[in-house]
Coordinates of C-alpha atoms in Angstrom, one line a residue:
Chain I
M26 CA 31.4 15.4 40.1
I27 CA 28.3 13.4 40.0
K28 CA 26.4 12.3 43.1
I29 CA 23.4 10.0 43.2
A30 CA 21.6 9.1 46.4
G31 CA 18.7 6.7 46.8
L32 CA 17.4 7.2 43.3
S33 CA 14.2 5.4 42.3
K34 CA 12.2 5.5 39.1
S35 CA 9.2 3.5 38.0
F36 CA 7.3 3.3 34.7
G37 CA 3.9 2.1 35.6
N38 CA 4.4 -1.2 37.4
V39 CA 8.0 -1.6 36.2
H40 CA 10.5 -0.5 38.9
A41 CA 13.4 0.4 36.6
V42 CA 15.6 1.8 39.3
R43 CA 15.3 1.2 43.0
G44 CA 17.5 3.1 45.4
V45 CA 20.6 3.5 43.4
S46 CA 23.4 5.5 45.0
F47 CA 27.0 6.2 43.9
E48 CA 29.4 8.9 43.1
A49 CA 31.6 9.7 40.1
S50 CA 34.6 11.9 40.8
D51 CA 36.5 14.4 38.7
G52 CA 39.6 13.1 36.9
K53 CA 38.2 9.6 37.0
I54 CA 36.3 7.3 34.6
T55 CA 33.3 5.6 36.2
G56 CA 31.7 2.7 34.4
L57 CA 28.1 1.8 34.9
L58 CA 28.0 -1.9 34.2
G59 CA 25.0 -4.2 34.0
P60 CA 23.0 -6.5 31.9
N61 CA 20.3 -5.2 29.5
G62 CA 17.4 -3.8 31.3
A63 CA 19.3 -3.4 34.6
G64 CA 18.4 0.3 34.9
K65 CA 21.6 1.9 33.5
S66 CA 19.9 4.1 30.9
T67 CA 17.2 5.2 33.3
T68 CA 19.8 6.2 35.8
L69 CA 21.7 8.2 33.2
R70 CA 18.5 9.8 31.8
V71 CA 17.7 11.1 35.3
L72 CA 21.2 12.5 35.4
Y73 CA 21.0 14.4 32.1
T74 CA 17.6 15.6 33.3
V75 CA 15.1 14.2 30.7
L76 CA 13.5 12.0 33.4
K77 CA 12.5 13.1 36.9
P78 CA 13.2 10.6 39.8
D79 CA 10.3 9.3 41.9
E80 CA 12.6 9.2 44.9
G81 CA 16.1 10.2 45.9
A82 CA 18.3 12.9 44.5
A83 CA 21.1 13.5 42.1
S84 CA 23.4 16.4 41.6
I85 CA 26.1 17.4 39.1
D86 CA 28.8 19.7 40.4
G87 CA 26.4 20.5 43.3
H88 CA 23.4 21.4 41.0
D89 CA 20.4 19.4 41.7
V90 CA 19.1 17.7 38.5
V91 CA 15.5 18.5 39.4
D92 CA 15.5 21.8 41.1
N93 CA 18.4 23.3 39.2
S94 CA 18.3 21.3 36.0
L95 CA 19.4 24.1 33.7
D96 CA 22.7 24.6 35.7
A97 CA 23.2 20.9 35.9
R98 CA 22.8 20.6 32.1
R99 CA 25.2 23.5 31.6
V100 CA 28.1 21.6 33.2
T101 CA 27.2 18.3 31.5
G102 CA 27.7 16.9 28.1
A103 CA 25.4 14.0 27.4
L104 CA 25.4 11.3 24.7
P105 CA 22.0 9.5 24.9
H106 CA 21.7 6.0 23.5
G107 CA 21.3 6.1 19.8
A108 CA 21.6 9.8 19.5
G109 CA 20.5 11.1 16.1
L110 CA 21.7 14.0 14.0
Y111 CA 20.0 16.4 11.6
P112 CA 20.4 14.8 8.2
H113 CA 20.1 18.0 6.2
L114 CA 22.7 19.8 8.2
T115 CA 26.4 19.2 7.8
A116 CA 28.4 17.6 10.7
R117 CA 29.8 21.1 11.3
E118 CA 26.4 22.7 11.4
N119 CA 25.1 20.0 13.7
I120 CA 27.9 20.8 16.1
A121 CA 27.5 24.6 15.7
Y122 CA 23.8 24.4 16.5
Y123 CA 24.5 22.8 19.8
A124 CA 27.3 25.2 20.5
S125 CA 24.9 28.1 20.0
L126 CA 22.1 26.5 22.1
C127 CA 24.7 26.0 24.9
G128 CA 25.1 29.7 24.9
L129 CA 28.6 30.0 23.5
Q130 CA 29.4 33.5 22.2
R131 CA 28.7 33.7 18.5
K132 CA 32.2 34.9 17.6
D133 CA 33.8 32.0 19.5
I134 CA 31.7 29.3 17.9
P135 CA 33.6 28.7 14.6
Q136 CA 36.9 28.3 16.5
K137 CA 35.3 26.1 19.2
V138 CA 33.8 23.9 16.6
D139 CA 37.1 23.6 14.7
S140 CA 38.9 22.5 17.8
I141 CA 36.3 19.8 18.7
I142 CA 36.4 18.6 15.1
E143 CA 40.1 18.2 15.4
L144 CA 39.9 16.5 18.8
L145 CA 37.5 13.9 17.4
E146 CA 39.4 13.6 14.1
I147 CA 36.4 14.1 12.0
Q148 CA 37.9 16.8 9.6
D149 CA 37.4 14.5 6.6
F150 CA 33.6 14.5 6.7
A151 CA 32.8 17.6 8.8
H152 CA 31.7 19.6 5.8
R153 CA 29.3 16.9 4.6
R154 CA 25.6 16.6 5.3
T155 CA 25.1 13.8 7.9
K156 CA 22.6 12.0 5.8
G157 CA 24.1 8.6 5.0
F158 CA 26.9 8.8 7.6
S159 CA 28.0 5.4 9.0
H160 CA 27.2 4.6 12.6
G161 CA 30.7 5.3 13.6
Q162 CA 30.7 8.7 11.9
R163 CA 27.4 9.6 13.5
T164 CA 28.5 8.6 17.0
K165 CA 31.6 10.8 16.6
V166 CA 29.6 13.8 15.5
A167 CA 27.1 13.3 18.3
L168 CA 30.0 13.1 20.7
A169 CA 31.6 16.3 19.3
R170 CA 28.2 18.0 19.6
A171 CA 27.9 16.9 23.3
L172 CA 31.4 18.1 24.1
V173 CA 31.4 21.4 22.2
H174 CA 30.7 23.5 25.3
D175 CA 33.6 22.0 27.3
P176 CA 31.5 20.3 30.0
Q177 CA 33.2 19.3 33.2
N178 CA 31.0 16.2 33.4
V179 CA 30.5 13.8 30.5
I180 CA 27.7 11.2 30.5
L181 CA 27.8 8.6 27.8
D182 CA 25.0 5.9 27.4
E183 CA 26.5 2.8 25.7
P184 CA 28.7 4.9 23.5
S185 CA 30.6 1.9 22.0
N186 CA 27.4 0.1 21.0
G187 CA 27.7 -1.0 17.4
L188 CA 31.1 0.5 16.7
D189 CA 33.8 -1.3 14.9
V190 CA 37.2 -2.0 16.4
M191 CA 38.9 1.2 15.1
A192 CA 36.0 3.4 16.2
T193 CA 35.9 1.8 19.6
R194 CA 39.6 2.4 20.0
S195 CA 39.4 6.0 19.1
L196 CA 36.5 6.4 21.5
R197 CA 38.6 4.8 24.2
D198 CA 41.4 7.3 23.5
L199 CA 39.0 10.2 23.7
I200 CA 37.6 9.0 27.0
L201 CA 41.1 8.8 28.4
K202 CA 41.9 12.2 27.1
L203 CA 38.9 13.6 28.9
K204 CA 40.0 11.9 32.1
D205 CA 43.5 13.4 31.8
T206 CA 42.0 16.9 31.6
G207 CA 40.4 16.3 34.9
R208 CA 36.8 15.7 33.7
C209 CA 34.3 13.4 35.4
V210 CA 33.4 10.7 32.9
L211 CA 30.5 8.4 33.5
F212 CA 29.6 5.8 30.9
S213 CA 27.4 2.8 30.7
S214 CA 28.1 -0.5 29.0
H215 CA 27.2 -4.1 29.2
V216 CA 30.6 -5.2 28.0
M217 CA 32.8 -6.2 30.9
Q218 CA 36.1 -6.1 29.1
E219 CA 35.5 -2.5 27.9
V220 CA 34.7 -1.3 31.4
A221 CA 37.6 -3.2 32.9
A222 CA 40.1 -1.7 30.5
L223 CA 39.0 1.9 31.0
C224 CA 37.4 2.5 34.3
D225 CA 38.8 3.6 37.6
D226 CA 35.6 2.9 39.4
I227 CA 33.0 0.3 38.4
V228 CA 29.4 0.4 39.5
I229 CA 27.6 -2.9 38.7
I230 CA 23.9 -2.5 38.5
A231 CA 21.4 -5.4 38.3
N232 CA 17.7 -5.4 38.7
G233 CA 17.6 -1.6 39.3
Q234 CA 20.0 -1.9 42.3
V235 CA 23.7 -1.4 42.8
A236 CA 25.4 -4.8 43.3
I237 CA 29.0 -3.6 43.8
D238 CA 30.7 -0.2 43.6
D239 CA 34.4 -0.5 43.6
S240 CA 37.6 -0.6 41.6
A241 CA 38.3 -3.5 39.3
D242 CA 40.6 -5.0 42.0
G243 CA 38.2 -4.4 44.7
I244 CA 35.5 -6.2 42.8
R245 CA 37.7 -9.2 42.3
E246 CA 38.5 -9.3 46.0
K247 CA 34.8 -8.9 47.1
T248 CA 33.5 -11.6 44.8
G249 CA 36.4 -13.9 45.2
C250 CA 36.6 -14.3 41.5
N251 CA 39.9 -13.6 39.6
D252 CA 38.2 -13.3 36.3
L253 CA 36.2 -10.1 36.0
E254 CA 33.5 -11.7 33.9
D255 CA 33.0 -14.3 36.6
A256 CA 33.0 -11.4 39.1
F257 CA 30.3 -9.7 37.1
V258 CA 28.1 -12.8 37.1
E259 CA 28.7 -13.4 40.7
A260 CA 27.8 -9.8 41.6
I261 CA 24.6 -10.0 39.7
Q262 CA 23.7 -13.2 41.4
M263 CA 24.4 -11.6 44.8
V264 CA 21.6 -9.1 44.0
A265 CA 19.3 -11.9 42.9
R266 CA 19.8 -13.7 46.2
D267 CA 18.9 -10.7 48.3
Chain G
M1 CA 15.7 35.5 22.6
R2 CA 19.0 34.3 21.1
T3 CA 18.0 30.7 21.8
L4 CA 14.7 31.2 20.1
F5 CA 16.4 32.7 17.1
T6 CA 19.0 29.8 17.0
V7 CA 16.3 27.2 17.0
F8 CA 14.2 29.2 14.4
R9 CA 17.2 29.6 12.1
K10 CA 18.2 26.0 12.3
E11 CA 14.6 24.9 11.5
V12 CA 14.5 27.2 8.5
V13 CA 17.8 26.1 7.1
D14 CA 17.0 22.4 7.8
N15 CA 13.7 22.5 6.1
F16 CA 14.7 24.6 3.1
R17 CA 17.1 21.7 2.4
D18 CA 14.4 19.1 2.8
R19 CA 12.8 18.4 -0.6
R20 CA 9.7 17.0 0.9
T21 CA 9.0 20.1 3.0
M22 CA 9.7 22.4 0.1
A23 CA 7.5 20.4 -2.3
S24 CA 4.6 20.6 0.0
A25 CA 5.1 24.2 1.1
L26 CA 6.1 25.8 -2.2
L27 CA 4.5 23.6 -4.8
M28 CA 1.7 21.3 -3.7
G29 CA -0.1 23.7 -1.4
P30 CA 0.1 26.9 -3.5
L31 CA -0.4 25.3 -6.9
F32 CA -3.0 22.7 -6.2
G33 CA -5.9 25.1 -5.6
P34 CA -5.4 27.4 -8.6
I35 CA -4.7 24.6 -11.0
L36 CA -7.7 22.6 -9.9
F37 CA -9.8 25.8 -10.0
A38 CA -8.6 26.9 -13.5
F39 CA -9.3 23.4 -14.8
V40 CA -12.9 23.3 -13.4
I41 CA -13.7 26.8 -14.6
N42 CA -12.3 26.3 -18.1
L43 CA -14.2 23.1 -18.5
S44 CA -17.5 24.6 -17.4
V45 CA -17.1 27.6 -19.6
E46 CA -16.1 25.5 -22.6
R47 CA -19.2 23.4 -22.0
S48 CA -21.7 26.1 -21.6
L49 CA -20.4 27.9 -24.7
S50 CA -20.2 24.8 -26.9
D51 CA -23.8 24.0 -26.0
V52 CA -25.2 26.9 -27.9
E53 CA -22.8 27.0 -30.8
K54 CA -22.3 23.4 -31.7
S55 CA -24.9 21.6 -33.7
L56 CA -26.2 18.4 -32.1
E57 CA -26.6 15.1 -33.9
V58 CA -30.0 13.7 -33.3
P59 CA -30.8 10.3 -34.6
I60 CA -34.5 10.0 -35.5
L61 CA -36.4 6.8 -36.2
G62 CA -39.3 7.5 -38.5
V63 CA -38.1 10.7 -40.2
E64 CA -40.5 10.1 -43.0
H65 CA -43.6 10.4 -40.6
A66 CA -42.9 14.1 -39.7
P67 CA -41.2 16.0 -42.4
N68 CA -42.3 19.4 -41.0
L69 CA -41.1 18.6 -37.5
V70 CA -37.7 17.4 -38.9
R71 CA -37.4 20.7 -40.9
Y72 CA -38.2 22.7 -37.7
L73 CA -35.6 20.8 -35.7
E74 CA -32.9 21.3 -38.4
S75 CA -33.6 25.0 -38.2
K76 CA -32.7 24.8 -34.5
N77 CA -29.2 23.7 -35.3
L78 CA -29.9 20.1 -34.7
D79 CA -28.4 17.6 -37.3
I80 CA -31.0 15.0 -38.0
I81 CA -29.6 11.6 -39.0
A82 CA -31.4 8.4 -39.6
G83 CA -31.8 6.4 -36.3
P84 CA -31.8 2.7 -35.6
E85 CA -34.2 0.5 -37.6
T86 CA -36.6 -0.3 -34.8
R87 CA -37.6 1.1 -31.4
E88 CA -36.0 -1.9 -29.6
L89 CA -32.7 -1.3 -31.4
A90 CA -32.9 2.3 -30.5
I91 CA -33.3 1.5 -26.8
E92 CA -30.4 -0.9 -27.1
A93 CA -28.2 1.7 -28.8
V94 CA -28.9 4.2 -26.0
T95 CA -28.3 1.7 -23.3
A96 CA -25.0 0.7 -24.9
G97 CA -24.0 4.4 -25.2
I98 CA -23.8 4.3 -29.0
H99 CA -26.3 7.2 -29.1
D100 CA -27.0 9.6 -26.3
I101 CA -30.5 10.2 -27.5
V102 CA -32.9 8.8 -30.1
V103 CA -36.2 10.4 -31.1
V104 CA -38.8 7.9 -32.2
I105 CA -41.7 9.2 -34.3
P106 CA -44.5 6.6 -34.6
E107 CA -46.2 5.8 -37.9
N108 CA -49.5 7.4 -36.8
F109 CA -47.9 10.7 -35.8
G110 CA -49.2 12.6 -38.9
A111 CA -52.7 11.2 -38.5
Q112 CA -52.9 12.1 -34.8
L113 CA -51.6 15.6 -35.6
T114 CA -54.3 16.0 -38.3
D115 CA -57.0 14.9 -35.9
A116 CA -55.7 17.5 -33.4
M117 CA -55.1 14.6 -30.9
P118 CA -51.9 14.8 -28.8
A119 CA -49.4 13.2 -31.1
R120 CA -47.2 10.8 -29.4
I121 CA -43.4 11.2 -29.8
E122 CA -40.7 9.3 -27.9
L123 CA -37.4 10.7 -26.6
I124 CA -35.1 7.9 -25.5
S125 CA -32.2 8.9 -23.3
D126 CA -30.3 7.8 -20.2
Q127 CA -31.0 10.4 -17.6
A128 CA -28.3 9.2 -15.3
N129 CA -25.8 10.3 -17.9
T130 CA -25.3 14.1 -17.4
T131 CA -24.1 14.8 -20.9
A132 CA -26.9 12.9 -22.4
D133 CA -29.3 14.6 -20.1
R134 CA -28.2 18.0 -21.3
D135 CA -28.6 17.0 -24.9
A136 CA -32.0 15.5 -24.2
R137 CA -33.0 18.7 -22.6
R138 CA -32.0 20.6 -25.7
V139 CA -34.0 18.3 -27.9
R140 CA -37.0 18.4 -25.5
N141 CA -36.9 22.2 -25.5
A142 CA -36.9 22.3 -29.3
L143 CA -39.9 19.9 -29.3
R144 CA -41.7 22.0 -26.8
N145 CA -41.1 25.1 -28.9
Y146 CA -42.6 23.3 -31.9
N147 CA -45.5 22.3 -29.7
D148 CA -46.1 25.9 -28.6
E149 CA -45.9 27.1 -32.2
L150 CA -48.5 24.5 -33.3
A151 CA -50.7 25.4 -30.4
T152 CA -50.5 29.1 -31.3
I153 CA -51.4 28.4 -34.9
R154 CA -54.3 26.2 -33.9
L155 CA -55.7 28.8 -31.5
L156 CA -55.4 31.5 -34.1
A157 CA -57.2 29.3 -36.7
R158 CA -60.1 29.1 -34.2
G159 CA -60.1 32.9 -33.6
V160 CA -58.7 32.7 -30.0
S161 CA -55.9 34.8 -28.9
P162 CA -52.8 32.7 -28.0
L163 CA -52.3 34.9 -25.0
V164 CA -55.0 32.9 -23.1
L165 CA -52.5 30.2 -22.8
R166 CA -50.1 32.6 -20.9
P167 CA -51.9 33.7 -17.7
L168 CA -48.5 34.5 -16.2
N169 CA -45.6 36.3 -17.6
I170 CA -42.6 35.4 -15.4
D171 CA -39.6 37.7 -15.6
D172 CA -36.4 37.0 -13.7
V173 CA -34.7 40.0 -12.3
D174 CA -31.2 39.2 -11.1
V175 CA -29.8 41.8 -8.8
S176 CA -26.5 40.0 -8.2
T177 CA -23.5 41.9 -9.5
A178 CA -20.7 40.3 -11.5
S179 CA -18.4 40.5 -8.4
G180 CA -21.2 39.0 -6.3
R181 CA -21.6 36.0 -8.5
S182 CA -17.9 35.3 -8.4
G183 CA -18.1 35.4 -4.6
I184 CA -19.9 32.0 -4.6
L185 CA -17.2 30.4 -6.7
L186 CA -14.3 32.3 -5.2
G187 CA -15.6 31.5 -1.7
M188 CA -14.3 28.0 -2.4
M189 CA -10.9 29.6 -2.6
S190 CA -10.8 30.4 1.1
Y191 CA -10.4 26.7 1.7
F192 CA -7.7 26.3 -0.9
F193 CA -5.8 29.1 0.9
L194 CA -6.2 27.5 4.3
F195 CA -5.2 24.2 2.8
A196 CA -2.0 25.7 1.2
M197 CA -1.2 27.4 4.5
L198 CA -1.4 24.2 6.5
M199 CA 0.5 22.2 3.9
G200 CA 3.3 24.7 4.2
G201 CA 3.9 23.9 7.9
M202 CA 2.8 20.3 8.0
Y203 CA 6.3 18.7 7.8
L204 CA 7.8 21.2 10.3
A205 CA 5.1 20.5 12.8
I206 CA 5.7 16.7 12.5
D207 CA 9.4 17.2 12.8
T208 CA 9.1 19.2 16.0
T209 CA 8.0 16.1 18.0
A210 CA 7.4 12.9 16.1
G211 CA 10.2 13.5 13.6
E212 CA 12.9 14.5 16.1
R213 CA 11.9 11.5 18.3
E214 CA 12.0 9.0 15.4
R215 CA 15.5 10.3 14.4
G216 CA 16.7 10.1 17.9
S217 CA 17.7 13.8 17.9
L218 CA 15.1 14.8 20.5
E219 CA 16.7 13.3 23.6
P220 CA 20.2 14.9 23.1
L221 CA 18.4 18.2 22.3
L222 CA 16.7 18.1 25.7
T223 CA 20.0 17.6 27.5
L224 CA 21.1 21.1 26.5
P225 CA 20.9 24.0 28.9
V226 CA 17.8 25.4 27.2
T227 CA 14.3 25.5 28.5
R228 CA 11.9 23.4 26.5
D229 CA 9.5 26.3 26.1
K230 CA 12.1 28.1 24.0
L231 CA 12.7 25.0 21.9
I232 CA 9.1 24.5 21.0
L233 CA 8.4 28.2 20.6
G234 CA 11.3 28.5 18.1
K235 CA 10.0 25.5 16.2
I236 CA 6.4 26.9 16.1
I237 CA 7.7 30.2 14.8
A238 CA 9.6 28.5 12.1
T239 CA 6.4 26.5 11.2
C240 CA 4.5 29.8 11.1
V241 CA 7.0 31.3 8.7
F242 CA 6.7 28.4 6.3
M243 CA 3.0 28.6 6.5
A244 CA 3.0 32.3 5.8
L245 CA 5.2 31.8 2.8
S246 CA 3.0 29.1 1.5
L247 CA -0.1 31.2 2.0
M248 CA 1.5 34.2 0.2
L249 CA 2.5 31.9 -2.7
S250 CA -0.9 30.5 -2.9
L251 CA -2.6 33.9 -3.0
T252 CA -0.1 35.1 -5.7
S253 CA -0.4 32.0 -7.8
F254 CA -4.2 32.4 -7.6
F255 CA -3.9 36.0 -8.7
F256 CA -2.1 35.0 -11.8
A257 CA -4.3 31.9 -12.4
L258 CA -7.4 34.1 -12.4
K259 CA -6.0 36.0 -15.4
F260 CA -6.2 32.8 -17.4
M261 CA -9.7 31.9 -16.4
P262 CA -12.5 33.1 -18.7
L263 CA -14.6 34.2 -15.7
E264 CA -16.2 37.1 -17.5
E265 CA -17.8 34.7 -19.9
L266 CA -19.6 33.1 -16.9
G267 CA -20.8 36.6 -15.9
M268 CA -18.3 37.0 -13.1
T269 CA -15.6 39.7 -12.5
P270 CA -13.6 38.7 -9.5
N271 CA -12.3 41.4 -7.3
F272 CA -8.9 40.0 -6.8
G273 CA -6.3 42.6 -7.6
P274 CA -2.9 43.0 -5.8
D275 CA -4.5 45.0 -3.0
V276 CA -7.0 42.3 -2.3
V277 CA -4.2 39.7 -2.3
G278 CA -2.5 41.8 0.4
K279 CA -5.7 42.2 2.4
S280 CA -6.5 38.5 2.1
F281 CA -3.1 37.7 3.4
L282 CA -3.6 39.9 6.5
L283 CA -7.1 38.5 7.0
L284 CA -6.0 34.9 6.8
A285 CA -2.6 35.4 8.6
P286 CA -4.0 35.1 12.2
F287 CA -5.1 31.5 11.3
I288 CA -1.4 30.6 10.9
L289 CA -0.8 30.4 14.6
I290 CA -3.8 28.1 15.2
G291 CA -2.8 25.9 12.3
A292 CA 0.8 25.6 13.5
S293 CA -0.1 24.8 17.1
V294 CA -2.9 22.4 16.2
M295 CA -0.6 20.5 13.9
T296 CA 2.3 20.5 16.4
L297 CA -0.2 19.3 19.1
V298 CA -1.6 16.5 17.1
A299 CA 1.9 15.4 15.9
S300 CA 3.1 15.3 19.5
F301 CA 0.7 12.6 20.4
T302 CA 1.8 10.3 17.6
K303 CA 4.4 7.6 17.8
S304 CA 6.0 8.0 14.4
Y305 CA 6.4 10.2 11.3
K306 CA 4.0 8.0 9.3
E307 CA 1.4 8.1 12.0
A308 CA 1.7 11.9 12.3
Q309 CA 1.2 12.2 8.6
T310 CA -1.9 10.2 8.7
W311 CA -3.4 12.3 11.5
L312 CA -2.4 15.6 10.0
S313 CA -4.1 14.8 6.8
V314 CA -7.3 14.7 8.9
V315 CA -6.3 18.1 10.4
L316 CA -6.0 19.5 6.8
L317 CA -9.7 18.9 6.4
A318 CA -10.7 20.3 9.7
P319 CA -11.0 24.0 8.6
T320 CA -13.6 22.9 6.0
L321 CA -16.0 21.7 8.6
P322 CA -17.5 25.0 9.8
I323 CA -17.3 26.4 6.3
L324 CA -19.2 23.4 4.9
I325 CA -21.9 23.5 7.6
V326 CA -22.6 27.2 7.1
S327 CA -22.5 26.8 3.3
L328 CA -25.0 23.9 3.3
L329 CA -27.4 25.8 5.6
T330 CA -26.8 29.0 3.6
L331 CA -26.5 31.1 6.7
R332 CA -25.8 34.8 6.4
P333 CA -22.7 36.2 8.2
R334 CA -23.5 36.8 11.8
L335 CA -21.6 38.2 14.7
E336 CA -21.3 34.8 16.4
F337 CA -19.7 33.3 13.4
M338 CA -16.8 35.6 13.8
F339 CA -15.7 33.8 16.9
I340 CA -15.1 30.6 15.0
P341 CA -11.7 30.4 13.3
S342 CA -11.6 29.4 9.6
L343 CA -15.3 30.3 9.3
S344 CA -14.8 33.9 10.1
Q345 CA -11.9 34.1 7.7
H346 CA -14.0 32.4 5.1
L347 CA -16.9 34.8 5.5
L348 CA -14.8 37.9 5.5
L349 CA -12.8 36.8 2.5
I350 CA -16.0 36.4 0.6
D351 CA -17.0 39.9 1.4
L352 CA -13.6 41.1 0.3
I353 CA -13.8 39.3 -3.0
K354 CA -17.4 40.4 -3.6
N355 CA -16.1 43.9 -3.1
E356 CA -18.6 44.5 -0.3
P357 CA -17.7 46.6 2.7
V358 CA -16.0 44.5 5.4
N359 CA -17.6 45.0 8.8
T360 CA -14.9 46.4 11.0
A361 CA -16.4 44.9 14.2
H362 CA -16.5 41.5 12.5
L363 CA -12.9 41.8 11.4
A364 CA -11.8 42.8 14.9
I365 CA -13.5 39.9 16.5
S366 CA -12.2 37.4 13.9
V367 CA -8.6 38.6 14.3
T368 CA -8.7 38.7 18.1
S369 CA -10.5 35.4 18.7
T370 CA -8.4 33.6 16.2
L371 CA -5.1 34.9 17.7
L372 CA -6.4 34.1 21.2
F373 CA -7.2 30.5 20.2
G374 CA -3.8 30.2 18.6
A375 CA -2.0 31.5 21.7
M376 CA -4.0 29.1 23.9
L377 CA -3.1 26.2 21.7
T378 CA 0.6 27.2 21.6
W379 CA 0.6 27.3 25.4
L380 CA -0.9 23.8 25.4
C381 CA 1.9 22.7 23.0
A382 CA 4.5 24.0 25.4
R383 CA 2.9 22.3 28.3
L384 CA 2.9 19.0 26.6
Y385 CA 6.5 19.5 25.4
R386 CA 7.5 19.7 29.1
R387 CA 6.1 16.3 30.0
E388 CA 8.3 13.2 30.4
G389 CA 6.2 11.1 28.1
L390 CA 7.4 13.2 25.2
L391 CA 10.4 10.9 24.7
V392 CA 8.6 7.6 24.9

């Protein structure tokens, strides 16, 4: 369960996020949708605690991301945009390193790593050093790494960026699996179709503000557009008009 | 504690697999110093020995004008050969580097000598050329000796004691011991050791911030339920271990390299046995923490791996600065110097190699102040690792 209330963040003169509020519930997939530079990444970075908000608050499972950031991180698995691996370690070692840092018992780690490798279907290259992995392979390993400690909340920043059709499909399956196990999944994207196909709730962000926060049907109704892409454009223009 | 160990172990495994780190930690750093040193020493020994033994070819223009002088020079192990035809040609030949030196004996040399007038003789050489300069000095010395002998004979012929020409009798008494003399040369080694030490940890220090950032692995790392202090500390400890390894290798390789250096022939017996290797390691070890934290600190301000490398190569030279200043001013070890890292290690190391008693108070100050500096810089690293701008 992720809650954000009145979140603002500036970098110098650039107001990346201004007063963003929304909730992402357990057992649901929430999509953060918006054009490039809308403030999606900044919002997510505040959530996975690498940035501190200027104003407002955010909490994950009731743990404040500023005052109680270690607990918030403990219940969260995050995949930052363009997450990199350690090229001299094997995929397995990369995952095991994170498992150990997350505080998993040493005796449990091998088994835990095995099961996540199976879940992501990366057995074929798990034993190889990650140097020279394809983008799809890297993303899967990074995802496995983020999920190895069984987090209740999963935050993914543009996970499908640069993935081919097959990889995107298996990513989608994984996200649905996470939802089915009652997890709270929050991911960002700038691709309308992807969000529409997956998400229970859609938060459209533009210009650092929330334009619409609703289900796909609700958005169609509010904007009066039948096509979601039109609705997306309409919502963004609504913000611009304000 | 476990987190610290996890980070440390990962860094060690990761870097042991990195060819670049291994090359700089285990090869470049430790071998660069001794090889360079052995090369320089062997060269200088070879030269100083060959000077005495080898006969030197001396082209002379006008051999026929001074047969006695020529015979004298030949007795001094100088091979007299016929020089260029004219004085102009001789100058040309020296300028062009065909001959290093040419002696020109004018036609009236014999006449001037008979008249007891100062007989003119020319020594053409290029003094900017160091080899030629040494050869010229040898010929000049031989000519001076001939001059002295003639003077003695002339005085004796006039019934005057030749001793009147020697009002002073200067005798050099050198009190330096063989170990002491090597101290000057081996003092240079303290920098090689510090250099090797820094090289050993350079790539780890870069990787901690700039490297992880460039690879995109820093941001996911910071989303884990681990405090940043533990991450940076684990990384700095790993850096320290590589630096210690590199230092140990450097000391050991130097120990073996010394066996192949003909230092005795230069009048030096270095005090560099296995026990001194061990003591030197302990003496230099406190500097590891400073080196690791300074390199991590500098790398954390850079935007990329390349930029970090550029800046760190400047850091590699930093420890020479105090050493250089004190060496140039030829200052004796003083209590104040012991507060300055790198300088205190350098001065104490020289004492150790010279086989002179090491001042315990100096040693205590050196170790304490160096460790204190290191701790402060490590704290600063951790502070900077906590800031938001780290990711940008």
